Coordinates of C-alpha atoms in Angstrom, one line a residue:
M106 CA 135.0 114.0 153.3
S107 CA 138.1 116.0 153.4
T108 CA 141.3 115.7 151.4
G109 CA 143.2 115.1 154.6
E110 CA 141.0 112.1 155.4
A111 CA 141.4 110.6 152.0
L112 CA 145.3 111.0 152.4
R113 CA 145.3 109.4 155.8
A114 CA 143.4 106.4 154.0
A115 CA 145.9 106.3 151.3
P116 CA 148.9 103.9 151.9
T117 CA 152.1 105.8 152.9
A118 CA 151.3 109.2 151.5
P119 CA 154.7 111.0 151.5
P120 CA 155.0 114.6 152.9
W121 CA 155.8 116.1 149.3
F122 CA 152.5 114.6 148.1
V123 CA 150.3 115.8 151.1
E124 CA 151.8 119.2 150.8
L125 CA 150.4 119.7 147.2
F126 CA 146.6 119.7 148.4
A127 CA 144.5 122.6 149.6
H128 CA 142.8 120.1 152.1
R129 CA 139.2 121.3 151.2
R130 CA 136.3 119.1 151.6
W131 CA 135.5 116.7 148.7
I132 CA 131.7 116.0 148.4
R133 CA 130.4 112.5 147.8
R134 CA 127.1 112.5 145.9
A135 CA 124.7 109.8 145.5
G136 CA 123.1 111.1 142.3
P137 CA 122.4 110.9 139.5
F138 CA 125.1 108.1 140.0
P139 CA 127.7 107.9 142.8
H140 CA 130.4 110.3 142.3
V141 CA 132.9 112.7 144.2
Y142 CA 133.1 116.4 143.5
A143 CA 135.9 118.7 144.7
R144 CA 136.9 122.3 144.4
D145 CA 140.4 124.1 145.1
V146 CA 142.0 120.6 145.0
F147 CA 145.5 121.8 145.0
V148 CA 147.4 124.6 146.6
P149 CA 147.5 127.8 144.5
E150 CA 151.2 127.5 143.9
F151 CA 150.9 124.0 142.5
F152 CA 147.8 124.5 140.5
Q153 CA 149.5 127.6 139.0
R154 CA 152.3 125.4 137.9
L155 CA 149.8 122.8 136.4
T156 CA 148.1 125.7 134.6
E157 CA 151.4 127.1 133.4
E158 CA 152.6 123.6 132.1
F159 CA 149.1 123.1 130.3
Q160 CA 149.5 126.6 128.6
R161 CA 153.1 125.7 127.5
V162 CA 152.0 122.5 125.9
L163 CA 148.9 124.3 124.1
R164 CA 151.4 127.0 122.8
Q165 CA 154.6 125.1 121.9
Q166 CA 153.0 121.6 121.2
S167 CA 149.7 122.2 119.6
E168 CA 150.4 119.7 116.7
A169 CA 150.7 117.1 119.5
F170 CA 146.8 117.5 120.2
T171 CA 145.2 114.9 118.1
Q172 CA 141.5 114.0 117.6
V173 CA 140.6 111.8 120.9
T174 CA 138.1 109.6 118.8
D175 CA 136.0 109.7 115.6
G176 CA 133.2 112.2 115.9
Y177 CA 134.1 113.6 119.4
S178 CA 135.2 117.4 119.6
A179 CA 138.1 116.9 122.1
S180 CA 141.7 116.7 121.0
G181 CA 144.2 115.3 123.4
V182 CA 147.9 114.9 124.4
P183 CA 148.8 111.6 126.3
L184 CA 150.1 112.3 129.9
T185 CA 152.8 109.7 129.1
T186 CA 154.4 112.4 126.9
L187 CA 154.5 114.9 129.6
R188 CA 156.4 113.1 132.4
D189 CA 159.0 115.9 132.8
G190 CA 156.7 118.5 134.5
P191 CA 154.1 118.9 137.2
L192 CA 151.5 116.9 135.2
A193 CA 153.6 113.8 136.0
L194 CA 151.8 113.9 139.3
F195 CA 148.6 112.3 137.5
L196 CA 150.8 109.3 136.7
S197 CA 152.3 108.8 140.1
R198 CA 151.5 105.8 142.2
E199 CA 150.6 108.1 145.1
W200 CA 147.8 109.8 142.9
H201 CA 146.7 106.5 141.8
D202 CA 146.4 105.2 145.4
L203 CA 144.4 108.4 146.5
I204 CA 141.9 108.1 143.7
A205 CA 141.4 104.5 144.1
G206 CA 140.9 104.8 147.7
V207 CA 138.3 107.6 147.6
A208 CA 136.5 105.7 144.9
G209 CA 136.7 102.5 147.0
V210 CA 137.7 100.4 144.0
A211 CA 140.5 97.8 144.0
T212 CA 142.6 98.7 140.9
T213 CA 145.6 97.2 139.1
G214 CA 147.9 100.2 138.9
D215 CA 147.4 100.7 135.1
V216 CA 146.8 104.3 134.2
E217 CA 145.7 105.9 131.0
G218 CA 145.2 109.7 130.6
S219 CA 145.5 112.9 128.5
L220 CA 145.2 116.7 128.4
H221 CA 141.9 117.4 126.6
H222 CA 141.0 120.5 124.8
H223 CA 137.5 121.5 123.3
P224 CA 137.8 124.5 121.1
V225 CA 135.1 127.3 121.3
G226 CA 131.7 126.2 119.7
S227 CA 132.4 122.4 120.0
P228 CA 129.5 120.2 119.6
S229 CA 128.1 118.0 122.5
G230 CA 129.2 114.6 123.0
W231 CA 127.1 111.6 123.5
P232 CA 126.3 110.0 126.9
H233 CA 128.8 107.2 127.5
N234 CA 129.7 105.3 130.7
D235 CA 133.4 104.7 130.2
L236 CA 133.0 101.0 131.2
N237 CA 135.4 100.0 128.4
P238 CA 138.1 97.5 128.0
A239 CA 141.7 98.6 127.9
W240 CA 144.9 96.4 127.1
F241 CA 148.2 97.0 128.8
A242 CA 151.7 95.3 128.1
G243 CA 153.4 93.0 130.4
P244 CA 152.6 91.8 134.0
A245 CA 150.4 93.7 136.4
P246 CA 152.4 96.4 138.1
G247 CA 153.7 95.6 141.5
P248 CA 153.2 97.6 144.8
G249 CA 154.3 101.0 144.3
E250 CA 154.3 101.0 140.4
I251 CA 152.0 102.0 137.8
R252 CA 151.9 100.8 134.1
T253 CA 150.9 103.2 131.3
P254 CA 150.3 102.5 127.6
D255 CA 153.7 102.0 125.9
G256 CA 152.8 101.9 122.3
T257 CA 153.5 98.2 121.9
V258 CA 150.0 97.2 122.5
D259 CA 146.8 98.8 121.1
L260 CA 145.1 99.9 124.1
K261 CA 141.5 99.4 122.7
T262 CA 142.1 96.1 121.0
G263 CA 145.1 94.5 122.6
A264 CA 146.6 94.1 118.8
R265 CA 150.4 93.3 119.3
D266 CA 153.4 91.4 118.0
S267 CA 153.2 87.9 119.0
A268 CA 156.2 88.3 121.2
I269 CA 154.5 90.9 123.3
T270 CA 152.5 89.7 126.4
A271 CA 149.4 91.8 127.5
R272 CA 146.6 91.9 129.8
E273 CA 143.0 92.8 129.2
T274 CA 141.6 95.2 132.0
V275 CA 138.5 97.4 132.4
R276 CA 138.3 100.9 133.1
A277 CA 137.4 101.2 136.8
V278 CA 137.5 104.9 137.8
A279 CA 137.3 108.1 135.9
V280 CA 138.7 111.4 136.8
L281 CA 138.3 114.9 135.2
F282 CA 140.4 117.6 136.5
Y283 CA 139.7 121.1 135.1
L284 CA 142.3 123.6 134.4
G285 CA 143.0 126.3 131.8
N286 CA 139.4 127.6 132.0
P287 CA 139.9 131.0 133.7
G288 CA 136.8 133.1 134.4
W289 CA 134.3 130.4 133.5
T290 CA 130.7 131.6 134.4
V291 CA 127.2 130.1 134.1
G292 CA 126.3 130.2 130.4
D293 CA 129.8 129.6 128.9
G294 CA 129.1 125.9 128.5
G295 CA 131.6 123.1 128.6
E296 CA 130.2 121.4 131.6
T297 CA 130.2 117.7 132.1
A298 CA 126.7 116.4 132.0
L299 CA 125.7 113.4 134.3
Y300 CA 122.7 111.3 133.5
E301 CA 120.4 109.3 135.7
H302 CA 119.1 107.3 132.5
I303 CA 119.7 107.8 128.7
A304 CA 116.2 106.6 127.8
G305 CA 114.6 108.2 124.8
S306 CA 116.0 110.2 121.9
S307 CA 117.1 113.2 123.9
P308 CA 118.0 112.3 127.4
V309 CA 118.2 115.2 129.8
P310 CA 121.1 115.4 132.2
A311 CA 120.2 115.4 135.8
L312 CA 123.4 117.4 136.9
T313 CA 126.2 119.4 135.0
V314 CA 129.5 119.9 136.5
P315 CA 131.2 123.3 135.8
P316 CA 134.6 123.2 134.5
L317 CA 136.0 125.5 137.2
D318 CA 139.6 125.6 137.4
N319 CA 141.3 123.5 140.3
S320 CA 138.1 121.4 140.5
M321 CA 137.5 117.7 139.8
V322 CA 134.8 115.0 139.4
L323 CA 135.7 111.3 139.7
F324 CA 133.5 108.3 139.8
E325 CA 133.6 104.5 139.4
C326 CA 132.9 103.2 135.9
T327 CA 129.7 101.3 136.0
P328 CA 126.9 100.4 133.5
R329 CA 125.0 103.5 134.8
S330 CA 127.8 106.2 135.0
W331 CA 126.4 108.0 132.0
H332 CA 128.2 111.4 131.2
T333 CA 129.3 113.7 128.3
F334 CA 130.7 116.9 127.4
V335 CA 128.2 119.8 127.1
G336 CA 129.0 121.8 123.8
N337 CA 128.3 125.1 122.3
N338 CA 130.9 126.4 124.7
A339 CA 131.7 130.1 124.6
A340 CA 135.4 129.5 125.6
A341 CA 137.8 126.6 125.2
R342 CA 137.2 123.8 127.7
N343 CA 140.3 122.2 129.1
S344 CA 140.8 119.4 131.5
V345 CA 143.0 116.3 132.5
V346 CA 141.0 113.2 131.9
M347 CA 142.2 109.9 133.2
W348 CA 141.3 106.3 134.1
L349 CA 142.3 103.7 136.7
H350 CA 141.8 100.1 135.8
R351 CA 140.6 96.8 137.3
P352 CA 141.1 93.3 136.1
K353 CA 138.6 92.1 133.5
S354 CA 137.6 89.1 135.7
D355 CA 136.6 91.6 138.5
A356 CA 134.5 93.7 136.1
V357 CA 132.7 90.5 134.6
Q358 CA 132.1 89.3 138.0
R359 CA 130.5 92.5 139.3
W360 CA 128.8 93.9 136.1
G361 CA 128.5 90.9 133.9
G362 CA 130.7 90.5 130.6
D363 CA 127.8 91.8 128.3
R364 CA 127.9 95.1 130.2
I365 CA 131.4 96.1 129.2
A366 CA 131.0 98.5 126.4
Q367 CA 133.3 97.7 123.5
W368 CA 134.8 100.4 121.5

């Protein structure tokens, strides 16, 4: 599968969007669970803009990086606070439709994402599948729209004022795009580990994805999409991490409500 094929499949991809991509082959892998891996995703000029923006945020807004979750080594900055630069691409409807089309999942238009930063020597994470609930305010986005967390609704619990309406969705597609990792080599750590199963006290990953700049891995969130961050990294590991979502009713019908991993 090439980027060109994926873009042709996406509805009405405009020229400005198509021109951002390097049009390399994207590899669809069946194991250890279905996922897509891509190298050289964007043309060098646009990737350089993404990298410079990431470095600017890290340098000038370091206080904006807050802990992602208890016990996890990553700190993050929501993409919703970075709409004025090239990182806004990841919150565009065009990007949403491309990713949903490649993953083959019918999604709602609800998007959540952050810049993630793991400092040198971070501990490894724990295997998780990302099949989690997520709440968004207001009605479902219309065609051509996306909805992002707006602070009026707790993304994880749905807690909100009584006058606020909200919808419960479930994470449908996960995307990890790597940037800000120049010169990464084997042995540096910071990969994304993918697991076939997590039985036993020390599950061993079946595959590790290196955090090579301008590369990406994406997959449908399922009860078996086990993955985590590989720690003891010799250099900081940086990425854009984001999710598309599906209606909760769809997730329950496909996987069963008891398979949705509560926070």
